[in-house]
């Protein structure tokens, strides 16, 4: 997750701004230290009249204290401004770049791929799949507190502000996997707000999306698990094609949990807390408040282990 290991045009532009700022900062710091050492030498020089002292001091204050900072900061600003501008979606008309919506939650990422008319929206969590080699407009917002969207190797970052949508344009040069992390302190589990970013070739991306866009296949088997899910989980979580008659409570609060339609295909659980392995979901369901204390999912002490294992086994099967 190093910004110096750039893998896209926005990150490359930021890379040069980073170096420019480092070089200017080093030059300024060394000059200040050199001047400080110079003051020791001056003490041994003959006394000046107060008038001369004032003139010299004024020269240093105007030159070193005002003119120099103004010149160097304006120079850095002029150098860096186009970089910031290049990440705004202004140059390409809307519709010419792929659009992906990213919504921050405490403490997970909701990713939405809006469908054309008559198509289903594809909704997933904590895993962002994008096409490589073309610009992608990320439309970002938050549903609770301020988070920040940041994929260091592709560029960024930008605050995700509740009630407001902003767009950031990023591009991955080549297919690959990139780490991303919430970059604004957003509460106790800010650390555990990782995002797994995958850039795919256009064809693979289209196939990935089409698989999830297809109408859900009616679910079979795992009757007990699905019934328990309807009773304990479906008030916050959704699974595409989950039969409505099994949902016991309708959503009556504003806490929404991740859509679990393709959870079995995700690389991690709990936004990077556990790798997705066999039995991982059942383990998470039993220990999630120890693994990620304070997360919005209530503890499951009232549900017996066997039922949780059942639900876990069923969820693991959920892949497009
Ligand atoms: Cu979300 Cu920090």
PDB file of C-alpha atoms and ligand atoms in Angstrom:
ATOM      1  CA  UNK A   1       0.000   0.000   0.000  1.00  0.00           C
ATOM      2  CA  UNK A   2       2.797   2.428  -0.826  1.00  0.00           C
ATOM      3  CA  UNK A   3       2.052   5.574  -2.798  1.00  0.00           C
ATOM      4  CA  UNK A   4       5.570   5.283  -4.233  1.00  0.00           C
ATOM      5  CA  UNK A   5       4.657   1.983  -5.891  1.00  0.00           C
ATOM      6  CA  UNK A   6       2.305   3.765  -8.287  1.00  0.00           C
ATOM      7  CA  UNK A   7       0.138   1.768 -10.647  1.00  0.00           C
ATOM      8  CA  UNK A   8      -2.085   4.373 -12.294  1.00  0.00           C
ATOM      9  CA  UNK A   9      -1.961   7.909 -13.758  1.00  0.00           C
ATOM     10  CA  UNK A  10      -3.383   9.610 -10.649  1.00  0.00           C
ATOM     11  CA  UNK A  11      -0.909   7.845  -8.348  1.00  0.00           C
ATOM     12  CA  UNK A  12       1.937   8.685 -10.748  1.00  0.00           C
ATOM     13  CA  UNK A  13       1.061  12.388 -10.663  1.00  0.00           C
ATOM     14  CA  UNK A  14       0.884  12.237  -6.859  1.00  0.00           C
ATOM     15  CA  UNK A  15       4.252  10.454  -6.812  1.00  0.00           C
ATOM     16  CA  UNK A  16       5.922  13.485  -8.434  1.00  0.00           C
ATOM     17  CA  UNK A  17       4.138  15.901  -6.114  1.00  0.00           C
ATOM     18  CA  UNK A  18       5.415  13.784  -3.205  1.00  0.00           C
ATOM     19  CA  UNK A  19       9.006  14.026  -4.431  1.00  0.00           C
ATOM     20  CA  UNK A  20       8.730  17.759  -5.163  1.00  0.00           C
ATOM     21  CA  UNK A  21       7.409  18.385  -1.664  1.00  0.00           C
ATOM     22  CA  UNK A  22      10.113  16.229  -0.102  1.00  0.00           C
ATOM     23  CA  UNK A  23      12.882  18.030  -1.994  1.00  0.00           C
ATOM     24  CA  UNK A  24      11.530  21.515  -1.206  1.00  0.00           C
ATOM     25  CA  UNK A  25      11.044  20.554   2.452  1.00  0.00           C
ATOM     26  CA  UNK A  26      14.590  19.205   2.736  1.00  0.00           C
ATOM     27  CA  UNK A  27      16.047  22.345   1.116  1.00  0.00           C
ATOM     28  CA  UNK A  28      14.006  24.624   3.426  1.00  0.00           C
ATOM     29  CA  UNK A  29      14.940  22.623   6.545  1.00  0.00           C
ATOM     30  CA  UNK A  30      18.641  22.571   5.705  1.00  0.00           C
ATOM     31  CA  UNK A  31      18.561  26.353   5.038  1.00  0.00           C
ATOM     32  CA  UNK A  32      16.920  26.984   8.412  1.00  0.00           C
ATOM     33  CA  UNK A  33      19.536  24.850  10.225  1.00  0.00           C
ATOM     34  CA  UNK A  34      22.323  26.604   8.325  1.00  0.00           C
ATOM     35  CA  UNK A  35      20.986  30.032   9.344  1.00  0.00           C
ATOM     36  CA  UNK A  36      20.666  28.903  12.929  1.00  0.00           C
ATOM     37  CA  UNK A  37      24.334  27.843  12.946  1.00  0.00           C
ATOM     38  CA  UNK A  38      25.195  31.183  11.319  1.00  0.00           C
ATOM     39  CA  UNK A  39      23.747  33.070  14.310  1.00  0.00           C
ATOM     40  CA  UNK A  40      26.491  31.610  16.552  1.00  0.00           C
ATOM     41  CA  UNK A  41      29.163  33.054  14.290  1.00  0.00           C
ATOM     42  CA  UNK A  42      27.529  36.494  14.355  1.00  0.00           C
ATOM     43  CA  UNK A  43      27.864  36.837  18.100  1.00  0.00           C
ATOM     44  CA  UNK A  44      31.590  37.360  17.770  1.00  0.00           C
ATOM     45  CA  UNK A  45      31.199  40.249  15.334  1.00  0.00           C
ATOM     46  CA  UNK A  46      31.524  43.915  16.358  1.00  0.00           C
ATOM     47  CA  UNK A  47      28.441  45.630  17.785  1.00  0.00           C
ATOM     48  CA  UNK A  48      26.080  47.464  15.399  1.00  0.00           C
ATOM     49  CA  UNK A  49      23.954  50.490  16.131  1.00  0.00           C
ATOM     50  CA  UNK A  50      20.271  49.719  16.930  1.00  0.00           C
ATOM     51  CA  UNK A  51      19.284  51.299  13.628  1.00  0.00           C
ATOM     52  CA  UNK A  52      21.539  48.963  11.652  1.00  0.00           C
ATOM     53  CA  UNK A  53      20.290  45.985  13.649  1.00  0.00           C
ATOM     54  CA  UNK A  54      16.670  46.890  12.801  1.00  0.00           C
ATOM     55  CA  UNK A  55      17.434  47.187   9.126  1.00  0.00           C
ATOM     56  CA  UNK A  56      19.133  43.812   9.012  1.00  0.00           C
ATOM     57  CA  UNK A  57      16.327  42.206  11.000  1.00  0.00           C
ATOM     58  CA  UNK A  58      13.679  43.701   8.712  1.00  0.00           C
ATOM     59  CA  UNK A  59      15.518  42.341   5.693  1.00  0.00           C
ATOM     60  CA  UNK A  60      15.505  38.832   7.163  1.00  0.00           C
ATOM     61  CA  UNK A  61      11.872  39.000   8.224  1.00  0.00           C
ATOM     62  CA  UNK A  62      10.671  40.307   4.852  1.00  0.00           C
ATOM     63  CA  UNK A  63      12.939  38.090   2.792  1.00  0.00           C
ATOM     64  CA  UNK A  64      13.172  34.853   4.770  1.00  0.00           C
ATOM     65  CA  UNK A  65       9.922  35.060   6.722  1.00  0.00           C
ATOM     66  CA  UNK A  66       7.501  36.317   4.067  1.00  0.00           C
ATOM     67  CA  UNK A  67       8.903  36.378   0.519  1.00  0.00           C
ATOM     68  CA  UNK A  68      10.567  32.952   0.571  1.00  0.00           C
ATOM     69  CA  UNK A  69       7.594  31.008   2.025  1.00  0.00           C
ATOM     70  CA  UNK A  70       5.192  32.768  -0.365  1.00  0.00           C
ATOM     71  CA  UNK A  71       7.368  31.908  -3.377  1.00  0.00           C
ATOM     72  CA  UNK A  72       7.934  28.281  -2.384  1.00  0.00           C
ATOM     73  CA  UNK A  73       4.303  27.621  -1.397  1.00  0.00           C
ATOM     74  CA  UNK A  74       2.935  29.249  -4.551  1.00  0.00           C
ATOM     75  CA  UNK A  75       5.427  27.241  -6.640  1.00  0.00           C
ATOM     76  CA  UNK A  76       4.306  23.994  -4.963  1.00  0.00           C
ATOM     77  CA  UNK A  77       0.661  24.946  -5.400  1.00  0.00           C
ATOM     78  CA  UNK A  78       1.100  25.640  -9.116  1.00  0.00           C
ATOM     79  CA  UNK A  79       2.958  22.362  -9.491  1.00  0.00           C
ATOM     80  CA  UNK A  80       0.409  20.284  -7.519  1.00  0.00           C
ATOM     81  CA  UNK A  81      -2.907  21.803  -8.613  1.00  0.00           C
ATOM     82  CA  UNK A  82      -3.127  19.953 -11.961  1.00  0.00           C
ATOM     83  CA  UNK A  83      -2.643  16.663 -10.081  1.00  0.00           C
ATOM     84  CA  UNK A  84      -5.691  17.280  -7.935  1.00  0.00           C
ATOM     85  CA  UNK A  85      -7.626  18.384 -10.992  1.00  0.00           C
ATOM     86  CA  UNK A  86      -6.739  15.238 -12.908  1.00  0.00           C
ATOM     87  CA  UNK A  87      -8.635  13.174 -10.337  1.00  0.00           C
ATOM     88  CA  UNK A  88     -11.842  15.136 -10.825  1.00  0.00           C
ATOM     89  CA  UNK A  89     -14.222  13.605 -13.355  1.00  0.00           C
ATOM     90  CA  UNK A  90     -14.459  16.859 -15.335  1.00  0.00           C
ATOM     91  CA  UNK A  91     -12.596  16.156 -18.591  1.00  0.00           C
ATOM     92  CA  UNK A  92     -14.675  13.129 -19.686  1.00  0.00           C
ATOM     93  CA  UNK A  93     -18.420  13.532 -20.132  1.00  0.00           C
ATOM     94  CA  UNK A  94     -20.504  11.396 -17.824  1.00  0.00           C
ATOM     95  CA  UNK A  95     -21.075   7.916 -19.163  1.00  0.00           C
ATOM     96  CA  UNK A  96     -17.660   7.632 -20.800  1.00  0.00           C
ATOM     97  CA  UNK A  97     -16.058   6.180 -17.711  1.00  0.00           C
ATOM     98  CA  UNK A  98     -17.211   3.142 -15.765  1.00  0.00           C
ATOM     99  CA  UNK A  99     -19.102   4.283 -12.669  1.00  0.00           C
ATOM    100  CA  UNK A 100     -18.881   2.441  -9.369  1.00  0.00           C
ATOM    101  CA  UNK A 101     -20.509   3.594  -6.150  1.00  0.00           C
ATOM    102  CA  UNK A 102     -18.674   3.208  -2.862  1.00  0.00           C
ATOM    103  CA  UNK A 103     -20.475   3.794   0.429  1.00  0.00           C
ATOM    104  CA  UNK A 104     -18.633   3.920   3.752  1.00  0.00           C
ATOM    105  CA  UNK A 105     -20.160   2.332   6.840  1.00  0.00           C
ATOM    106  CA  UNK A 106     -18.849   1.753  10.363  1.00  0.00           C
ATOM    107  CA  UNK A 107     -16.783  -0.352   9.597  1.00  0.00           C
ATOM    108  CA  UNK A 108     -17.129  -1.803   6.144  1.00  0.00           C
ATOM    109  CA  UNK A 109     -17.394  -0.830   2.496  1.00  0.00           C
ATOM    110  CA  UNK A 110     -20.494  -1.174   0.396  1.00  0.00           C
ATOM    111  CA  UNK A 111     -19.798  -1.374  -3.345  1.00  0.00           C
ATOM    112  CA  UNK A 112     -22.592  -0.918  -5.862  1.00  0.00           C
ATOM    113  CA  UNK A 113     -22.609  -1.358  -9.629  1.00  0.00           C
ATOM    114  CA  UNK A 114     -25.790   0.390 -10.762  1.00  0.00           C
ATOM    115  CA  UNK A 115     -27.686  -1.455 -13.503  1.00  0.00           C
ATOM    116  CA  UNK A 116     -29.089   0.036 -16.694  1.00  0.00           C
ATOM    117  CA  UNK A 117     -32.874   0.168 -16.972  1.00  0.00           C
ATOM    118  CA  UNK A 118     -34.413  -3.162 -16.073  1.00  0.00           C
ATOM    119  CA  UNK A 119     -31.095  -4.518 -14.813  1.00  0.00           C
ATOM    120  CA  UNK A 120     -30.317  -5.462 -11.245  1.00  0.00           C
ATOM    121  CA  UNK A 121     -27.857  -3.426  -9.242  1.00  0.00           C
ATOM    122  CA  UNK A 122     -24.917  -5.545  -8.213  1.00  0.00           C
ATOM    123  CA  UNK A 123     -24.140  -4.995  -4.534  1.00  0.00           C
ATOM    124  CA  UNK A 124     -21.166  -6.393  -2.706  1.00  0.00           C
ATOM    125  CA  UNK A 125     -18.963  -5.531   0.256  1.00  0.00           C
ATOM    126  CA  UNK A 126     -15.286  -5.038   1.112  1.00  0.00           C
ATOM    127  CA  UNK A 127     -14.160  -6.153  -2.326  1.00  0.00           C
ATOM    128  CA  UNK A 128     -13.963  -3.700  -5.177  1.00  0.00           C
ATOM    129  CA  UNK A 129     -13.620  -5.144  -8.660  1.00  0.00           C
ATOM    130  CA  UNK A 130     -12.839  -2.658 -11.424  1.00  0.00           C
ATOM    131  CA  UNK A 131     -11.743  -2.755 -15.055  1.00  0.00           C
ATOM    132  CA  UNK A 132      -8.032  -2.122 -15.699  1.00  0.00           C
ATOM    133  CA  UNK A 133      -6.586   0.218 -18.322  1.00  0.00           C
ATOM    134  CA  UNK A 134      -9.484   2.669 -18.376  1.00  0.00           C
ATOM    135  CA  UNK A 135     -10.706   5.479 -16.129  1.00  0.00           C
ATOM    136  CA  UNK A 136     -13.240   4.590 -13.451  1.00  0.00           C
ATOM    137  CA  UNK A 137     -15.362   7.183 -11.674  1.00  0.00           C
ATOM    138  CA  UNK A 138     -15.904   6.271  -8.060  1.00  0.00           C
ATOM    139  CA  UNK A 139     -18.960   8.003  -6.671  1.00  0.00           C
ATOM    140  CA  UNK A 140     -18.424   8.031  -2.953  1.00  0.00           C
ATOM    141  CA  UNK A 141     -20.460   8.856   0.124  1.00  0.00           C
ATOM    142  CA  UNK A 142     -20.939   7.653   3.675  1.00  0.00           C
ATOM    143  CA  UNK A 143     -23.931   6.422   5.566  1.00  0.00           C
ATOM    144  CA  UNK A 144     -22.809   7.361   9.077  1.00  0.00           C
ATOM    145  CA  UNK A 145     -19.599   9.246   9.893  1.00  0.00           C
ATOM    146  CA  UNK A 146     -16.782  10.619   7.719  1.00  0.00           C
ATOM    147  CA  UNK A 147     -14.598   7.923   6.174  1.00  0.00           C
ATOM    148  CA  UNK A 148     -11.980   8.361   3.445  1.00  0.00           C
ATOM    149  CA  UNK A 149     -11.552   6.377   0.267  1.00  0.00           C
ATOM    150  CA  UNK A 150      -7.925   5.624  -0.496  1.00  0.00           C
ATOM    151  CA  UNK A 151      -6.245   3.137  -2.811  1.00  0.00           C
ATOM    152  CA  UNK A 152      -2.603   4.248  -2.331  1.00  0.00           C
ATOM    153  CA  UNK A 153      -1.210   2.589  -5.476  1.00  0.00           C
ATOM    154  CA  UNK A 154      -3.944   4.066  -7.691  1.00  0.00           C
ATOM    155  CA  UNK A 155      -4.216   7.506  -6.106  1.00  0.00           C
ATOM    156  CA  UNK A 156      -6.616   9.346  -3.891  1.00  0.00           C
ATOM    157  CA  UNK A 157      -7.606   9.994  -1.166  1.00  0.00           C
ATOM    158  CA  UNK A 158     -10.991  11.585  -0.772  1.00  0.00           C
ATOM    159  CA  UNK A 159     -13.289  12.038   2.203  1.00  0.00           C
ATOM    160  CA  UNK A 160     -16.606  10.194   2.197  1.00  0.00           C
ATOM    161  CA  UNK A 161     -19.068  12.608   3.735  1.00  0.00           C
ATOM    162  CA  UNK A 162     -22.530  11.584   4.923  1.00  0.00           C
ATOM    163  CA  UNK A 163     -25.292  13.249   2.900  1.00  0.00           C
ATOM    164  CA  UNK A 164     -22.923  14.280   0.139  1.00  0.00           C
ATOM    165  CA  UNK A 165     -21.692  12.556  -3.014  1.00  0.00           C
ATOM    166  CA  UNK A 166     -18.309  13.238  -4.524  1.00  0.00           C
ATOM    167  CA  UNK A 167     -16.524  11.604  -7.408  1.00  0.00           C
ATOM    168  CA  UNK A 168     -12.921  10.618  -7.818  1.00  0.00           C
ATOM    169  CA  UNK A 169     -11.477   9.305 -11.076  1.00  0.00           C
ATOM    170  CA  UNK A 170      -8.827   6.598 -10.824  1.00  0.00           C
ATOM    171  CA  UNK A 171      -7.318   4.167 -13.261  1.00  0.00           C
ATOM    172  CA  UNK A 172      -5.260   0.996 -12.880  1.00  0.00           C
ATOM    173  CA  UNK A 173      -2.556   0.584 -15.552  1.00  0.00           C
ATOM    174  CA  UNK A 174      -2.697  -3.205 -15.566  1.00  0.00           C
ATOM    175  CA  UNK A 175      -4.762  -5.923 -13.892  1.00  0.00           C
ATOM    176  CA  UNK A 176      -3.736  -6.601 -10.322  1.00  0.00           C
ATOM    177  CA  UNK A 177      -4.701  -6.650  -6.673  1.00  0.00           C
ATOM    178  CA  UNK A 178      -4.372  -3.481  -4.627  1.00  0.00           C
ATOM    179  CA  UNK A 179      -4.798  -2.806  -0.939  1.00  0.00           C
ATOM    180  CA  UNK A 180      -6.998   0.008   0.247  1.00  0.00           C
ATOM    181  CA  UNK A 181      -7.786   1.350   3.673  1.00  0.00           C
ATOM    182  CA  UNK A 182     -10.166   3.828   5.226  1.00  0.00           C
ATOM    183  CA  UNK A 183      -8.015   6.914   5.684  1.00  0.00           C
ATOM    184  CA  UNK A 184     -10.077   8.953   8.118  1.00  0.00           C
ATOM    185  CA  UNK A 185     -10.443   7.977  11.755  1.00  0.00           C
ATOM    186  CA  UNK A 186     -14.052   6.801  11.994  1.00  0.00           C
ATOM    187  CA  UNK A 187     -14.325   5.063  15.349  1.00  0.00           C
ATOM    188  CA  UNK A 188     -12.989   2.106  17.303  1.00  0.00           C
ATOM    189  CA  UNK A 189     -12.608  -0.252  14.337  1.00  0.00           C
ATOM    190  CA  UNK A 190     -11.173   2.246  11.840  1.00  0.00           C
ATOM    191  CA  UNK A 191      -8.132  -0.070  11.515  1.00  0.00           C
ATOM    192  CA  UNK A 192     -10.362  -2.949  10.479  1.00  0.00           C
ATOM    193  CA  UNK A 193     -11.776  -1.158   7.480  1.00  0.00           C
ATOM    194  CA  UNK A 194      -9.744  -2.682   4.699  1.00  0.00           C
ATOM    195  CA  UNK A 195     -10.825  -2.891   1.116  1.00  0.00           C
ATOM    196  CA  UNK A 196      -9.590  -5.504  -1.328  1.00  0.00           C
ATOM    197  CA  UNK A 197      -9.318  -3.946  -4.787  1.00  0.00           C
ATOM    198  CA  UNK A 198      -9.014  -6.086  -7.914  1.00  0.00           C
ATOM    199  CA  UNK A 199      -8.467  -4.665 -11.376  1.00  0.00           C
ATOM    200  CA  UNK A 200      -9.452  -7.096 -14.138  1.00  0.00           C
ATOM    201  CA  UNK A 201      -9.151  -7.082 -17.917  1.00  0.00           C
ATOM    202  CA  UNK A 202     -12.299  -5.607 -19.490  1.00  0.00           C
ATOM    203  CA  UNK A 203     -13.641  -9.044 -20.551  1.00  0.00           C
ATOM    204  CA  UNK A 204     -13.073 -10.610 -17.152  1.00  0.00           C
ATOM    205  CA  UNK A 205     -14.661  -7.585 -15.485  1.00  0.00           C
ATOM    206  CA  UNK A 206     -17.736  -7.797 -17.717  1.00  0.00           C
ATOM    207  CA  UNK A 207     -18.027 -11.516 -16.977  1.00  0.00           C
ATOM    208  CA  UNK A 208     -17.650 -10.922 -13.229  1.00  0.00           C
ATOM    209  CA  UNK A 209     -20.414  -8.331 -13.352  1.00  0.00           C
ATOM    210  CA  UNK A 210     -22.711 -10.376 -15.627  1.00  0.00           C
ATOM    211  CA  UNK A 211     -22.519 -13.354 -13.252  1.00  0.00           C
ATOM    212  CA  UNK A 212     -23.809 -11.168 -10.442  1.00  0.00           C
ATOM    213  CA  UNK A 213     -26.267  -9.247 -12.591  1.00  0.00           C
ATOM    214  CA  UNK A 214     -28.069 -12.448 -13.670  1.00  0.00           C
ATOM    215  CA  UNK A 215     -31.390 -13.128 -11.930  1.00  0.00           C
ATOM    216  CA  UNK A 216     -30.784 -15.128  -8.741  1.00  0.00           C
ATOM    217  CA  UNK A 217     -31.244 -18.869  -8.957  1.00  0.00           C
ATOM    218  CA  UNK A 218     -33.916 -20.205  -6.565  1.00  0.00           C
ATOM    219  CA  UNK A 219     -32.165 -21.562  -3.488  1.00  0.00           C
ATOM    220  CA  UNK A 220     -32.443 -25.180  -2.518  1.00  0.00           C
ATOM    221  CA  UNK A 221     -31.317 -27.204   0.484  1.00  0.00           C
ATOM    222  CA  UNK A 222     -30.040 -25.747   3.756  1.00  0.00           C
ATOM    223  CA  UNK A 223     -33.663 -25.307   4.835  1.00  0.00           C
ATOM    224  CA  UNK A 224     -32.864 -24.940   8.525  1.00  0.00           C
ATOM    225  CA  UNK A 225     -30.023 -22.521   7.872  1.00  0.00           C
ATOM    226  CA  UNK A 226     -32.182 -20.369   5.647  1.00  0.00           C
ATOM    227  CA  UNK A 227     -35.009 -20.375   8.140  1.00  0.00           C
ATOM    228  CA  UNK A 228     -32.608 -19.318  10.914  1.00  0.00           C
ATOM    229  CA  UNK A 229     -31.156 -16.627   8.648  1.00  0.00           C
ATOM    230  CA  UNK A 230     -34.678 -15.317   8.045  1.00  0.00           C
ATOM    231  CA  UNK A 231     -35.279 -15.197  11.761  1.00  0.00           C
ATOM    232  CA  UNK A 232     -31.946 -13.823  13.052  1.00  0.00           C
ATOM    233  CA  UNK A 233     -30.125 -12.075  10.209  1.00  0.00           C
ATOM    234  CA  UNK A 234     -32.529 -10.910   7.500  1.00  0.00           C
ATOM    235  CA  UNK A 235     -33.554  -7.731   9.340  1.00  0.00           C
ATOM    236  CA  UNK A 236     -30.130  -6.258   8.495  1.00  0.00           C
ATOM    237  CA  UNK A 237     -28.654  -8.460   5.758  1.00  0.00           C
ATOM    238  CA  UNK A 238     -29.955  -9.330   2.325  1.00  0.00           C
ATOM    239  CA  UNK A 239     -29.243 -12.226   0.012  1.00  0.00           C
ATOM    240  CA  UNK A 240     -30.423 -11.908  -3.589  1.00  0.00           C
ATOM    241  CA  UNK A 241     -33.389 -14.172  -4.203  1.00  0.00           C
ATOM    242  CA  UNK A 242     -33.931 -14.923  -0.525  1.00  0.00           C
ATOM    243  CA  UNK A 243     -37.614 -15.867  -0.213  1.00  0.00           C
ATOM    244  CA  UNK A 244     -39.600 -13.034   1.365  1.00  0.00           C
ATOM    245  CA  UNK A 245     -41.807 -15.391   3.359  1.00  0.00           C
ATOM    246  CA  UNK A 246     -38.747 -16.462   5.390  1.00  0.00           C
ATOM    247  CA  UNK A 247     -37.950 -12.929   6.571  1.00  0.00           C
ATOM    248  CA  UNK A 248     -39.303 -12.591  10.109  1.00  0.00           C
ATOM    249  CA  UNK A 249     -38.527  -8.929  10.853  1.00  0.00           C
ATOM    250  CA  UNK A 250     -38.622  -6.116   8.355  1.00  0.00           C
ATOM    251  CA  UNK A 251     -35.831  -3.558   8.551  1.00  0.00           C
ATOM    252  CA  UNK A 252     -37.064  -1.024  11.084  1.00  0.00           C
ATOM    253  CA  UNK A 253     -33.789   0.593  12.104  1.00  0.00           C
ATOM    254  CA  UNK A 254     -31.142   2.501  10.193  1.00  0.00           C
ATOM    255  CA  UNK A 255     -28.356  -0.036  10.648  1.00  0.00           C
ATOM    256  CA  UNK A 256     -27.831  -1.943   7.448  1.00  0.00           C
ATOM    257  CA  UNK A 257     -25.432  -4.861   7.248  1.00  0.00           C
ATOM    258  CA  UNK A 258     -23.526  -5.959   4.156  1.00  0.00           C
ATOM    259  CA  UNK A 259     -25.443  -7.604   1.305  1.00  0.00           C
ATOM    260  CA  UNK A 260     -24.365 -11.246   1.476  1.00  0.00           C
ATOM    261  CA  UNK A 261     -25.404 -12.396  -2.008  1.00  0.00           C
ATOM    262  CA  UNK A 262     -21.860 -13.313  -3.089  1.00  0.00           C
ATOM    263  CA  UNK A 263     -20.184 -13.605   0.317  1.00  0.00           C
ATOM    264  CA  UNK A 264     -18.700 -17.025  -0.484  1.00  0.00           C
ATOM    265  CA  UNK A 265     -16.602 -15.462  -3.251  1.00  0.00           C
ATOM    266  CA  UNK A 266     -15.105 -12.675  -1.150  1.00  0.00           C
ATOM    267  CA  UNK A 267     -11.471 -12.874  -0.063  1.00  0.00           C
ATOM    268  CA  UNK A 268     -11.988 -11.747   3.541  1.00  0.00           C
ATOM    269  CA  UNK A 269     -14.553 -11.443   6.302  1.00  0.00           C
ATOM    270  CA  UNK A 270     -15.223  -8.403   8.479  1.00  0.00           C
ATOM    271  CA  UNK A 271     -13.418  -6.008   6.091  1.00  0.00           C
ATOM    272  CA  UNK A 272     -10.089  -7.765   6.288  1.00  0.00           C
ATOM    273  CA  UNK A 273     -10.314  -9.361   9.751  1.00  0.00           C
ATOM    274  CA  UNK A 274     -10.363 -13.040   8.681  1.00  0.00           C
ATOM    275  CA  UNK A 275      -9.391 -14.765   5.451  1.00  0.00           C
ATOM    276  CA  UNK A 276     -12.355 -16.496   3.842  1.00  0.00           C
ATOM    277  CA  UNK A 277     -11.725 -20.182   4.489  1.00  0.00           C
ATOM    278  CA  UNK A 278     -13.894 -23.169   5.197  1.00  0.00           C
ATOM    279  CA  UNK A 279     -15.648 -22.605   8.513  1.00  0.00           C
ATOM    280  CA  UNK A 280     -14.593 -18.945   8.676  1.00  0.00           C
ATOM    281  CA  UNK A 281     -18.140 -17.561   8.566  1.00  0.00           C
ATOM    282  CA  UNK A 282     -19.342 -19.814  11.397  1.00  0.00           C
ATOM    283  CA  UNK A 283     -16.278 -18.798  13.445  1.00  0.00           C
ATOM    284  CA  UNK A 284     -16.960 -15.135  12.712  1.00  0.00           C
ATOM    285  CA  UNK A 285     -20.614 -15.506  13.736  1.00  0.00           C
ATOM    286  CA  UNK A 286     -19.549 -16.868  17.129  1.00  0.00           C
ATOM    287  CA  UNK A 287     -16.579 -14.614  17.831  1.00  0.00           C
ATOM    288  CA  UNK A 288     -17.146 -11.428  15.832  1.00  0.00           C
ATOM    289  CA  UNK A 289     -17.363  -9.205  18.920  1.00  0.00           C
ATOM    290  CA  UNK A 290     -13.966 -10.483  20.085  1.00  0.00           C
ATOM    291  CA  UNK A 291     -12.400 -10.248  16.630  1.00  0.00           C
ATOM    292  CA  UNK A 292     -13.791  -6.788  15.901  1.00  0.00           C
ATOM    293  CA  UNK A 293     -15.150  -5.320  19.159  1.00  0.00           C
ATOM    294  CA  UNK A 294     -17.922  -2.779  18.811  1.00  0.00           C
ATOM    295  CA  UNK A 295     -18.996  -3.795  15.314  1.00  0.00           C
ATOM    296  CA  UNK A 296     -22.671  -3.188  14.677  1.00  0.00           C
ATOM    297  CA  UNK A 297     -23.684  -6.857  14.585  1.00  0.00           C
ATOM    298  CA  UNK A 298     -25.067  -7.864  17.982  1.00  0.00           C
ATOM    299  CA  UNK A 299     -23.549 -10.884  19.772  1.00  0.00           C
ATOM    300  CA  UNK A 300     -25.225 -14.211  19.068  1.00  0.00           C
ATOM    301  CA  UNK A 301     -25.238 -15.789  22.548  1.00  0.00           C
ATOM    302  CA  UNK A 302     -28.934 -16.575  22.188  1.00  0.00           C
ATOM    303  CA  UNK A 303     -28.387 -18.725  19.098  1.00  0.00           C
ATOM    304  CA  UNK A 304     -26.933 -22.212  19.574  1.00  0.00           C
ATOM    305  CA  UNK A 305     -23.606 -23.102  17.987  1.00  0.00           C
ATOM    306  CA  UNK A 306     -25.076 -25.703  15.686  1.00  0.00           C
ATOM    307  CA  UNK A 307     -27.457 -23.170  14.135  1.00  0.00           C
ATOM    308  CA  UNK A 308     -24.618 -20.658  13.661  1.00  0.00           C
ATOM    309  CA  UNK A 309     -22.514 -23.341  11.994  1.00  0.00           C
ATOM    310  CA  UNK A 310     -25.456 -24.177   9.770  1.00  0.00           C
ATOM    311  CA  UNK A 311     -25.907 -20.556   8.736  1.00  0.00           C
ATOM    312  CA  UNK A 312     -22.156 -20.262   8.140  1.00  0.00           C
ATOM    313  CA  UNK A 313     -22.072 -23.359   5.952  1.00  0.00           C
ATOM    314  CA  UNK A 314     -24.955 -22.057   3.867  1.00  0.00           C
ATOM    315  CA  UNK A 315     -23.483 -18.558   3.468  1.00  0.00           C
ATOM    316  CA  UNK A 316     -20.173 -20.043   2.324  1.00  0.00           C
ATOM    317  CA  UNK A 317     -22.033 -21.605  -0.595  1.00  0.00           C
ATOM    318  CA  UNK A 318     -23.303 -18.224  -1.773  1.00  0.00           C
ATOM    319  CA  UNK A 319     -21.360 -17.513  -4.922  1.00  0.00           C
ATOM    320  CA  UNK A 320     -22.719 -16.285  -8.207  1.00  0.00           C
TER     321      UNK A 320
HETATM  322 CU1  LIG B   1     -13.876   4.331   8.100  1.00  0.00          CU
HETATM  323 CU2  LIG B   1     -11.888   5.015   9.147  1.00  0.00          CU
END
